[in-house]
C-alpha positions as semicolon CSV with decimal commas, in nm:
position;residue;x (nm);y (nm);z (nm)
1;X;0,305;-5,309;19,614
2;X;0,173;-5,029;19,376
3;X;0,408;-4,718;19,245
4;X;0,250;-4,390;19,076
5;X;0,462;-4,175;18,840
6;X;0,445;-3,800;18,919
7;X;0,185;-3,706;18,631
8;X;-0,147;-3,823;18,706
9;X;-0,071;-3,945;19,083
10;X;-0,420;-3,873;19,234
11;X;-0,606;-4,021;18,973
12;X;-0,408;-4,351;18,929
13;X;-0,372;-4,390;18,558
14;X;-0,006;-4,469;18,586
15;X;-0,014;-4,689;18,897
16;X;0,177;-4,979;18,854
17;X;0,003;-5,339;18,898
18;X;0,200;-5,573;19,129
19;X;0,469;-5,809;18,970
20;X;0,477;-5,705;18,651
21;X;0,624;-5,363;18,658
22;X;0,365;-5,204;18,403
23;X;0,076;-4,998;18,473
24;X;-0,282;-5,009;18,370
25;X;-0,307;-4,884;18,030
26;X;0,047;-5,063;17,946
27;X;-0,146;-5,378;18,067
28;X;-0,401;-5,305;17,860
29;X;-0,252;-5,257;17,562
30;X;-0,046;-5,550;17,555
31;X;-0,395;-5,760;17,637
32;X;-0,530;-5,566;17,354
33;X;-0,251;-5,604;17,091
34;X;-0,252;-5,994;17,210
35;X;-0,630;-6,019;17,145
36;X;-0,583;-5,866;16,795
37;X;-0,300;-6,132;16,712
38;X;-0,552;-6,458;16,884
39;X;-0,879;-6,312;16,713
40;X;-0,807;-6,424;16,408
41;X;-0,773;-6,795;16,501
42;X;-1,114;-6,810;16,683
43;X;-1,416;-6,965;16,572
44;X;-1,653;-6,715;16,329
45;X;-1,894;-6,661;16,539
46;X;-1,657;-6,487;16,759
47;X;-1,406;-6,342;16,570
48;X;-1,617;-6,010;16,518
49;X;-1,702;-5,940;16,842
50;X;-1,304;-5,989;17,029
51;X;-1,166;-5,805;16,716
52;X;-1,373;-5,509;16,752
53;X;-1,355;-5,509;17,183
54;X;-0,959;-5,573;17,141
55;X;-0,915;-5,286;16,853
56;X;-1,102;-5,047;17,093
57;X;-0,896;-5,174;17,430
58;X;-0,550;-5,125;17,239
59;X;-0,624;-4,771;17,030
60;X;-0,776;-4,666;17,374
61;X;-0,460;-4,781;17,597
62;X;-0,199;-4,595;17,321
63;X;-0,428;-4,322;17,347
64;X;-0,359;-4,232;17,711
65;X;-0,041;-4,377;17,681
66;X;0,051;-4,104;17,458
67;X;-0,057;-3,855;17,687
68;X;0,084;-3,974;18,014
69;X;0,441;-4,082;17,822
70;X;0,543;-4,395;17,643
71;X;0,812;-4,583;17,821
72;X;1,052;-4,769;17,504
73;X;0,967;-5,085;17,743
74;X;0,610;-5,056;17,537
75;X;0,786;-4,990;17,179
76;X;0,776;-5,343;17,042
77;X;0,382;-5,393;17,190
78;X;0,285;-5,102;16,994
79;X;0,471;-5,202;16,704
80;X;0,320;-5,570;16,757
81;X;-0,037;-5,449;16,766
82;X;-0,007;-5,220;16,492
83;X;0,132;-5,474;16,307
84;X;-0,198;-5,714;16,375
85;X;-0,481;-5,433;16,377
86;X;-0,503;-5,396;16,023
87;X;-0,467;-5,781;15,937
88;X;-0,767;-5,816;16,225
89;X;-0,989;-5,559;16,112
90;X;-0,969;-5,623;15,707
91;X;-1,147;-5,936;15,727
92;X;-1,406;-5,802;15,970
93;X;-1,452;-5,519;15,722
94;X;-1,455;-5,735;15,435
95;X;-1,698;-5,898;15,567
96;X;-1,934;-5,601;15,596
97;X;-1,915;-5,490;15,290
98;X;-1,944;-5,859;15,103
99;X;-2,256;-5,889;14,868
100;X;-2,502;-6,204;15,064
101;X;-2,383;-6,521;14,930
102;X;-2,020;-6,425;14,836
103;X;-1,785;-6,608;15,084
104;X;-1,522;-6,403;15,300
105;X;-1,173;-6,456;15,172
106;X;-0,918;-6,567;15,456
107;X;-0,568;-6,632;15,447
108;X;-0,450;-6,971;15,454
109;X;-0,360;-7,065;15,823
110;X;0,005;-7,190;15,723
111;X;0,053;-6,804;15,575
112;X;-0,088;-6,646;15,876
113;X;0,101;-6,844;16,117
114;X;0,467;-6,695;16,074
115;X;0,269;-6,312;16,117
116;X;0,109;-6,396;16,410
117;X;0,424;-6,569;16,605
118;X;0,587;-6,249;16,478
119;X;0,367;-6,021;16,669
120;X;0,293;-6,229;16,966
121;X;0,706;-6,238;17,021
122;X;0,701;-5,842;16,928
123;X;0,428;-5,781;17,232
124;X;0,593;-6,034;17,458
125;X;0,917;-5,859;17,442
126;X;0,739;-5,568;17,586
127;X;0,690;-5,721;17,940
128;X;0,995;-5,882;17,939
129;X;1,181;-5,562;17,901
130;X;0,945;-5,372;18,179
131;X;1,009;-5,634;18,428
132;X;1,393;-5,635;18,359
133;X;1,423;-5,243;18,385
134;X;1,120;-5,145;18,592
135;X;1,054;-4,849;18,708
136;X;1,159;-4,888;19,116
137;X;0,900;-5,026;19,364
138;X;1,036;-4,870;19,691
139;X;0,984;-5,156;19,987
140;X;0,751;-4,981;20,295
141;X;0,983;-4,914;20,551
142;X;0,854;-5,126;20,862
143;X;0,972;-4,875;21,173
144;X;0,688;-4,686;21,368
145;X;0,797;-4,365;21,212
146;X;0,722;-4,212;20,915
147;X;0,996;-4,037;20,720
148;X;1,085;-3,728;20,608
149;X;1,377;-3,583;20,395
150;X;1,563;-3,262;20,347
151;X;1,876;-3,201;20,110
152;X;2,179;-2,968;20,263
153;X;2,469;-2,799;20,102
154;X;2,780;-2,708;20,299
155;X;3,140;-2,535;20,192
156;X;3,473;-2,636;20,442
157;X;3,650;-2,274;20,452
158;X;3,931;-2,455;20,573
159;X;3,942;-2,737;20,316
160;X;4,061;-2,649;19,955
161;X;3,898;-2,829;19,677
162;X;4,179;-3,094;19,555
163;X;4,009;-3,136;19,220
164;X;4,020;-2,800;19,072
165;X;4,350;-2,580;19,029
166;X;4,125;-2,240;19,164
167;X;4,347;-2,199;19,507
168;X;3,995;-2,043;19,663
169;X;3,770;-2,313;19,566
170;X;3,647;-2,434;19,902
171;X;3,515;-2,843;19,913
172;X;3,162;-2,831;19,916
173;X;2,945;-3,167;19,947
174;X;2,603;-3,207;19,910
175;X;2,404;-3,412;20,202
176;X;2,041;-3,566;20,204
177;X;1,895;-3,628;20,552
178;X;1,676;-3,907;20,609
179;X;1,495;-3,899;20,968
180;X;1,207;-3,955;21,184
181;X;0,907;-3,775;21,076
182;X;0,528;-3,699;21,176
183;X;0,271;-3,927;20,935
184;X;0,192;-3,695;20,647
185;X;-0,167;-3,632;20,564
186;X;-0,328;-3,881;20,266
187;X;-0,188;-3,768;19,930
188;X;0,080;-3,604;20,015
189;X;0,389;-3,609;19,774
190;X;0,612;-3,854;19,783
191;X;0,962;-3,741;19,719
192;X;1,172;-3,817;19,384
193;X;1,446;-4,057;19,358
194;X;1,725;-3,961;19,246
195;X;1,700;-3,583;19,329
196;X;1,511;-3,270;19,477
197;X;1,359;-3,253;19,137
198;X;1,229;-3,466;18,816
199;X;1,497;-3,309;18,623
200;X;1,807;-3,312;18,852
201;X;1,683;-3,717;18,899
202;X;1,724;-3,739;18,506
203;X;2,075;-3,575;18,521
204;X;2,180;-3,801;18,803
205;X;2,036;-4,125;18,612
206;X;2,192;-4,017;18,299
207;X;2,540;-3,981;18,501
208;X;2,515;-4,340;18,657
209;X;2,391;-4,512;18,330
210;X;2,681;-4,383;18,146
211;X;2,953;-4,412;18,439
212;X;2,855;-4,794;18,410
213;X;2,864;-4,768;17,968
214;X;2,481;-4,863;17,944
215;X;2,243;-4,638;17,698
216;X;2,018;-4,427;17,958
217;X;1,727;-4,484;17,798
218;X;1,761;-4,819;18,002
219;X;1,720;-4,699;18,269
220;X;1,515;-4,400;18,215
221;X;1,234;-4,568;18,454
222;X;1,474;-4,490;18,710
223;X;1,386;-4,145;18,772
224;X;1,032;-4,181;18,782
225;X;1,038;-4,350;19,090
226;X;0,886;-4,202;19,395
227;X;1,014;-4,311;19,727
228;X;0,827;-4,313;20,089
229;X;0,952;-3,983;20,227
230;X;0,793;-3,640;20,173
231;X;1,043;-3,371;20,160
232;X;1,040;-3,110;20,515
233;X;0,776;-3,324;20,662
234;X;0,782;-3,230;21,041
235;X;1,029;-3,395;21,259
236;X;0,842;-3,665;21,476
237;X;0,702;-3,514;21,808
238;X;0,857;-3,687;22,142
239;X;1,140;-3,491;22,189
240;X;1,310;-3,866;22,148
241;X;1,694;-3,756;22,035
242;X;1,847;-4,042;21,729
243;X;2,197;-4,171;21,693
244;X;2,268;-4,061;21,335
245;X;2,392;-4,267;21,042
246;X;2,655;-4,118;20,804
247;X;2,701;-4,266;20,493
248;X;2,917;-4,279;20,183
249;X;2,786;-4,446;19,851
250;X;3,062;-4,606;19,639
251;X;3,262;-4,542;19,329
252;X;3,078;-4,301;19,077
253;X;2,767;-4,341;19,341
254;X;2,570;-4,083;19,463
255;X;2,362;-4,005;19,786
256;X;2,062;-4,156;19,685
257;X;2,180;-4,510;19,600
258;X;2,078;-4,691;19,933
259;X;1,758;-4,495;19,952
260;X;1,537;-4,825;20,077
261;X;1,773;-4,862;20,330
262;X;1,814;-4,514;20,458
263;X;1,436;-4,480;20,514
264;X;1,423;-4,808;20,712
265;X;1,670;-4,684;20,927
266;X;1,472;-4,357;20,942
267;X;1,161;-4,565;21,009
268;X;1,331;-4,719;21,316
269;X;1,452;-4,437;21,461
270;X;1,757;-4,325;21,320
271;X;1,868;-4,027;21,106
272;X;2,048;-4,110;20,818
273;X;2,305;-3,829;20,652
274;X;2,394;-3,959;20,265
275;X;2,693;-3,778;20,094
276;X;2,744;-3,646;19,731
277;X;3,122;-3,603;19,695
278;X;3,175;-3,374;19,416
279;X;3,408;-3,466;19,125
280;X;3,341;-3,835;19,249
281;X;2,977;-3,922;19,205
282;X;2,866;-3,912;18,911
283;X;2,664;-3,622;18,900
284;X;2,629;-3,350;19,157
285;X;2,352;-3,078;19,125
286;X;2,452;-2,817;19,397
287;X;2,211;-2,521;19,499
288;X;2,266;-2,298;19,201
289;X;2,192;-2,547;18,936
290;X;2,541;-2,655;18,862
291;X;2,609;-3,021;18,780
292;X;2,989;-3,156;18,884
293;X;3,067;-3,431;18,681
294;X;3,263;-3,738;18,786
295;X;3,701;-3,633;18,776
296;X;3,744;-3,992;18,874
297;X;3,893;-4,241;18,650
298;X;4,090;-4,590;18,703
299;X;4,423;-4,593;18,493
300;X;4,408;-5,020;18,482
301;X;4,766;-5,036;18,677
302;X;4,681;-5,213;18,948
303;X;4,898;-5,047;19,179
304;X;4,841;-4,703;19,053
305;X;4,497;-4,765;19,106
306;X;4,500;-4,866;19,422
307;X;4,733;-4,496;19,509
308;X;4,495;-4,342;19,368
309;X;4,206;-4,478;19,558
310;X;4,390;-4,405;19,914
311;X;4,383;-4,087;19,833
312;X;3,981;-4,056;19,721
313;X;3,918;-4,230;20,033
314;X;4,102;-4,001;20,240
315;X;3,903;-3,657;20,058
316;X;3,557;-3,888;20,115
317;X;3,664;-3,957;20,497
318;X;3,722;-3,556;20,510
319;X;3,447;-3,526;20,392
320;X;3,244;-3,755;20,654
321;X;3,452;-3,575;20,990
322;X;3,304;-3,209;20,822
323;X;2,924;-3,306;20,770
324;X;2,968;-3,475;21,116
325;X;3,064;-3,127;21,243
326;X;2,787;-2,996;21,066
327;X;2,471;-3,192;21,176
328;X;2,691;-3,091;21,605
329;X;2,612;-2,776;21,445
330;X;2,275;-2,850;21,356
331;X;2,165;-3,012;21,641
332;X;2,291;-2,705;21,870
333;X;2,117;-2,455;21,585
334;X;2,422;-2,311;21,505
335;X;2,367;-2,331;21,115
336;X;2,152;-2,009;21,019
337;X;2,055;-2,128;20,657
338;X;1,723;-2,304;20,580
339;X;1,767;-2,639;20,371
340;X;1,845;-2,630;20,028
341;X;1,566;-2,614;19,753
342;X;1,335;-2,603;20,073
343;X;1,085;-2,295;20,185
344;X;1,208;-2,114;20,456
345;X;0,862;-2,151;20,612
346;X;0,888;-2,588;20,605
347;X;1,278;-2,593;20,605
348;X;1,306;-2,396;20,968
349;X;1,025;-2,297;21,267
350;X;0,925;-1,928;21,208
351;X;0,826;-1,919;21,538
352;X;1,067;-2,033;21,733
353;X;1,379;-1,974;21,515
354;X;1,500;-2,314;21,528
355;X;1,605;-2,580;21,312
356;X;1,348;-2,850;21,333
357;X;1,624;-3,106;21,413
358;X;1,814;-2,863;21,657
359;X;1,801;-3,092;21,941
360;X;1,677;-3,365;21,816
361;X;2,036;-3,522;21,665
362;X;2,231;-3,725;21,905
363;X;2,589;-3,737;21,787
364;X;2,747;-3,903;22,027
365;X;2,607;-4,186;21,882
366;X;2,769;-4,153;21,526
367;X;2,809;-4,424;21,303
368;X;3,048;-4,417;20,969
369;X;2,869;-4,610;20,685
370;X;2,945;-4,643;20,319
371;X;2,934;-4,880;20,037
372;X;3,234;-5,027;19,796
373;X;3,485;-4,726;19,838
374;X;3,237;-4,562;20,071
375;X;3,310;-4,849;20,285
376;X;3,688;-4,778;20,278
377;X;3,626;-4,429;20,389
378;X;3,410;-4,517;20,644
379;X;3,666;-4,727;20,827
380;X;3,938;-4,418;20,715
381;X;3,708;-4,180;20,897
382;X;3,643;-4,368;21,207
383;X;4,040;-4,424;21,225
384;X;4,097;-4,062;21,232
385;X;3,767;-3,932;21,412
386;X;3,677;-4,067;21,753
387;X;3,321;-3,916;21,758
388;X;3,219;-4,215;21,516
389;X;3,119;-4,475;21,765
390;X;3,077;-4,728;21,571
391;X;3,105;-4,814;21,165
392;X;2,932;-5,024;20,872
393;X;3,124;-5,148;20,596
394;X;2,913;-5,253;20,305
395;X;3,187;-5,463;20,066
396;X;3,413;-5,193;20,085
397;X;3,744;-5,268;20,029
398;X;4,000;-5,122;20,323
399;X;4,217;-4,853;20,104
400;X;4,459;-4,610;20,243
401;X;4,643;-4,711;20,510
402;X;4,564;-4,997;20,745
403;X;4,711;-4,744;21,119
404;X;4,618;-4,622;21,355
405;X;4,426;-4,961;21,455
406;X;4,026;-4,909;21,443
407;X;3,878;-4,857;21,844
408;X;3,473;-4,877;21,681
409;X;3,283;-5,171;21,677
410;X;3,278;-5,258;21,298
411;X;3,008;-5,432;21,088
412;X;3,118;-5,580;20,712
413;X;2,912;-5,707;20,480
414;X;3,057;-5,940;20,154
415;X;2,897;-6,054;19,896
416;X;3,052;-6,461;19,864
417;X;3,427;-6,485;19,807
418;X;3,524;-6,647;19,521
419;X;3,812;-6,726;19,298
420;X;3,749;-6,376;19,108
421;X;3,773;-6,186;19,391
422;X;4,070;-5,954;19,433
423;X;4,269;-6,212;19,678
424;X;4,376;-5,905;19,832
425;X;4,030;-5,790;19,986
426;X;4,024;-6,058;20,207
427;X;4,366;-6,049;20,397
428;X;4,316;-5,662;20,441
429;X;3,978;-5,665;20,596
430;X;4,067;-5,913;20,809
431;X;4,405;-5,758;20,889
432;X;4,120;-5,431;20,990
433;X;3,883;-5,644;21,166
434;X;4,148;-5,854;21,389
435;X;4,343;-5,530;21,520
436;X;4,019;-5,363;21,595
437;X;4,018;-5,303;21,974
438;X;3,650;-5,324;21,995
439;X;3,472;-5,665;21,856
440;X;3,356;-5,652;21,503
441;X;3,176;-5,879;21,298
442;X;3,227;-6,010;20,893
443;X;2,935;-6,137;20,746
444;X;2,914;-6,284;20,415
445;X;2,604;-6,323;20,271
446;X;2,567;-6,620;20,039
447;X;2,342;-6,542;19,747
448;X;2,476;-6,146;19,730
449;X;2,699;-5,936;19,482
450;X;2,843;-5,626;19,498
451;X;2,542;-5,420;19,391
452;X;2,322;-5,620;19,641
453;X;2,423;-5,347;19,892
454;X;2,237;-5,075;19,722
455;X;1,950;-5,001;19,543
456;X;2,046;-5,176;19,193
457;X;1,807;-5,468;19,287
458;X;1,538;-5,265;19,255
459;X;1,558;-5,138;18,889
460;X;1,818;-5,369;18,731
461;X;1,794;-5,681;18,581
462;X;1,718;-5,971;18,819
463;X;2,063;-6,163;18,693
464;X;2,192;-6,352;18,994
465;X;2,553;-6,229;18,850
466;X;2,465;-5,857;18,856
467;X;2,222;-5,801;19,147
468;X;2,271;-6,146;19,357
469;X;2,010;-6,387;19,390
470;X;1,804;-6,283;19,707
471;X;1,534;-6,083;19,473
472;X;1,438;-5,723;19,442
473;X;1,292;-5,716;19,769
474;X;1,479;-5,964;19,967
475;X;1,811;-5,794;19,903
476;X;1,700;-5,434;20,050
477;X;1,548;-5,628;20,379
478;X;1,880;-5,865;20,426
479;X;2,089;-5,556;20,451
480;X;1,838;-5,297;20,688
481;X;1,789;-5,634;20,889
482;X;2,169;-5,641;20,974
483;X;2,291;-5,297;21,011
484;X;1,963;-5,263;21,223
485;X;2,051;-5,533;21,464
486;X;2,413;-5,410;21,479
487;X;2,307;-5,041;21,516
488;X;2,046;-5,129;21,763
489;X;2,293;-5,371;21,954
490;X;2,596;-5,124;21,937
491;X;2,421;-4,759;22,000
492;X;2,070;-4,850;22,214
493;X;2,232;-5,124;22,409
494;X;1,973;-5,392;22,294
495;X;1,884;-5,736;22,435
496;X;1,958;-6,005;22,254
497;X;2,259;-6,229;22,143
498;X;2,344;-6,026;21,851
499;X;2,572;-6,256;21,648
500;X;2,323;-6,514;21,670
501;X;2,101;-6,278;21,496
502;X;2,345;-6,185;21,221
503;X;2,457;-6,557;21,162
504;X;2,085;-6,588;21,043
505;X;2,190;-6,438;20,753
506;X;2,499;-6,571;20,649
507;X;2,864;-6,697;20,744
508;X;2,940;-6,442;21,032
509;X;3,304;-6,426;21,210
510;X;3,370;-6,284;21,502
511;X;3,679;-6,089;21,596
512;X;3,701;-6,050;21,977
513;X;3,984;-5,802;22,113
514;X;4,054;-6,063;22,363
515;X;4,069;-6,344;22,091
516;X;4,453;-6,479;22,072
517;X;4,614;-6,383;21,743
């Protein structure tokens, strides 16, 4: 596991050792600043020699630290070690300049003491706040493809935007395709998280940090993450055609929030099509450098709330049926435009005129996905929209209304159901799942929260109550495992007992059409 920031990514300098979420020279400056703070309580003999190596390793590390960028993670270490350089190298000095036969003056031990605890709980705070707000370690995605990405943009000129009062503003969204791709050649750029560039990824992360009331700085690892895709990489050869995965992130969330999962999928086969829904997500960057910031906002009446979440689940299920019509579109080449932020030359074949997915999309096998309120407009969409075949529900409660009865297979995921849950969630999944006429599957997955469906394992704090308890990278692989062995099960017609595969996971129930009721 290794992760390079975008400045200095061929030489390494910033590459991130494994399990502790700092790179070299941040390593070595908290080994330096420690060995400042422990020099002075080691014999004479070698007190000279580890203050003068551990001066040199710490000014050294800050040094290229301050060329390559200082994350506040580091703030205390460098305050620690300043703190102790002086103290270190005053007796060492001293002691150079002492007439022979004059004895070197040293603090007492019991006043030393309380300084160096002091520094040595400055430096370890450093670590401690690097591992709880890394900067994200994307897991490998463990398909035989590699993966590429591209980011659309497309208007509805039959749709008016519901969020503005302009009568000819048309609803626009903002799609990121994940798919199949040829291996890259070595060194080739890994794309951003977050966004097409380093600063639309700081807008975004600055949207989501304070949509959720935490001071971005917190987070400001976040967009110097780079993921496994490279952006237009060529389609994979084959002429193989993939069942494509539509998905909706939840409340506030944006298309990149279940980027480990998308490029598993993508890895396996698939071809994964994440929404922005403007006004909604937090941030949305469209093509001419506008940001659209969250309308959205919760009035704490329960039932007010939950009107007015029927009807953002109904614009984000319209807006799942038009990108569906899109990427038909797509696949028959009807869409003229290269992708967004992309050159013509990479976005689209010059020689042959085609999109390089034209042909290459299958979708008739269409599957509605989506997380939290995503969710809920994923089972909206497949109610209304027969071309989804099939649909994911990732702890998405069921708004809007609960007819016409769902004809899809349907795969939820919960997090555990406890006494704070909204007893309501329950009932009206199950109501969803039991008048499905198609057999569907609810599997709750002990150990997981609500942001265990997403990416938030990989850059929040590892608190069981925020993120779940399945780990940064055990969360990510729990929920591709799933979805892939429904997907796989549902669209390719796969051997295998399939329920058995998802009980492996969790409590699974099974609601058969033919089941009495």
């Amino acid at each position: 596991m290794c992760h390079r920031v975008r400045r200095f990514e061929d030489g390494g300098v910033t590459e991130t050792i494994a399990g502790l979420s700092m790179s070299l020279p941040e390593f070595l400056a908290v080994l330096g600043a420690v060995a400042l703070v422990v020099a002075r309580w080691l014999p004479p003999a070698a007190r000279p020699r580890v203050t003068m190596a551990a001066g040199a390793v710490f000014v050294l590390s800050v040094v290229v630290l301050g060329v390559v960028g200082i994350r506040w993670q580091l703030l205390p270490v460098l305050a620690g070690g300043a703190v102790a350089l002086p103290f270190a190298l005053s007796p060492l000095l001293r002691t150079l300049r002492r007439r022979p036969g004059r004895r070197a003056w040293r603090a007492r031990w019991w006043l030393a003491l309380p300084g160096s605890v002091a520094c040595l709980g400055l430096i370890a705070a450093g670590p401690v706040a690097a591992w709880a707000f890394p900067v994200p370690v994307f897991p490998g995605p463990s398909g035989s493809f590699a993966v590429g990405t591209r980011v659309m943009q497309w208007t509805d000129p039959n749709r008016p935007e519901s969020f503005t009062a302009d009568p000819d503003d048309r609803r626009t969204v903002v799609v990121q395709l994940w798919y199949p791709a040829q291996k890259s050649p070595a060194g080739a750029q890994r794309a951003q998280y977050l966004g097409r560039t380093e600063q639309e990824a700081r807008t975004v992360s600055a949207a989501l940090a304070r949509a959720v009331g935490l001071p971005g700085f917190l987070v400001d690892g976040v967009p110097q993450a780079r993921t496994h895709a490279v952006f237009n990489a060529p389609v994979a050869g084959g002429g193989e055609r993939f069942p494509v995965v539509l998905f909706s992130p939840g409340a506030g969330g944006v298309r990149t929030q279940n980027t480990a999962w998308a490029e598993e999928l993508a890895s396996h086969g698939y071809v994964v099509a994440a929404l922005d829904h403007p006004y909604d997500s937090a941030a949305v960057v469209l093509d001419d450098g506008r940001t659209i910031r969250a309308a959205t906002a919760s009035t704490g009446d329960r039932d007010a709330d939950q009107e007015l979440a029927a009807g953002w689940t109904a614009v984000r299920a319209a807006d799942l049926g038009f990108v569906l019509t899109q990427l038909e579109g797509l696949d028959r080449d009807a869409i003229a435009a290269p992708p967004v932020g992309s050159d013509p030359s990479t976005g689209r074949d010059p020689l042959a005129g085609r999109d390089p997915l034209a042909g290459r999309l299958d979708t008739g096998r269409a599957v509605a996905t989506g997380h939290s309120m995503g969710g809920a407009a994923a089972l909206q969409a497949a109610r209304q929209d027969p071309r989804f075949a099939a649909v994911i529900d990732l702890d998405g409660y069921p708004h809007g209304p609960a007819a016409p009865a769902l004809h899809q297979p349907v795969l939820a995921l919960t997090q555990a159901i406890t006494p704070s849950t909204d007893p309501r969630y329950l009932p009206r999944l199950t109501e969803a799942l039991a008048s499905d006429s198609a057999t569907s599957y609810r599997l709750t997955v002990p150990g997981a929260t609500h942001l265990t469906f997403m990416d938030g394992p990989l850059y929040l704090p590892p608190v069981p109550s925020i993120v779940g308890s399945l780990g940064r990278t055990g969360s990510p692989r729990v929920v591709a495992a799933t979805t892939l062995a429904f997907l796989d099960a549902t669209l390719r017609h796969a051997p295998g007992d399939l329920p058995g595969a998802l009980s492996a996971y969790g409590s699974l129930s099974v609601h058969r059409p033919d089941a009495p009721r």
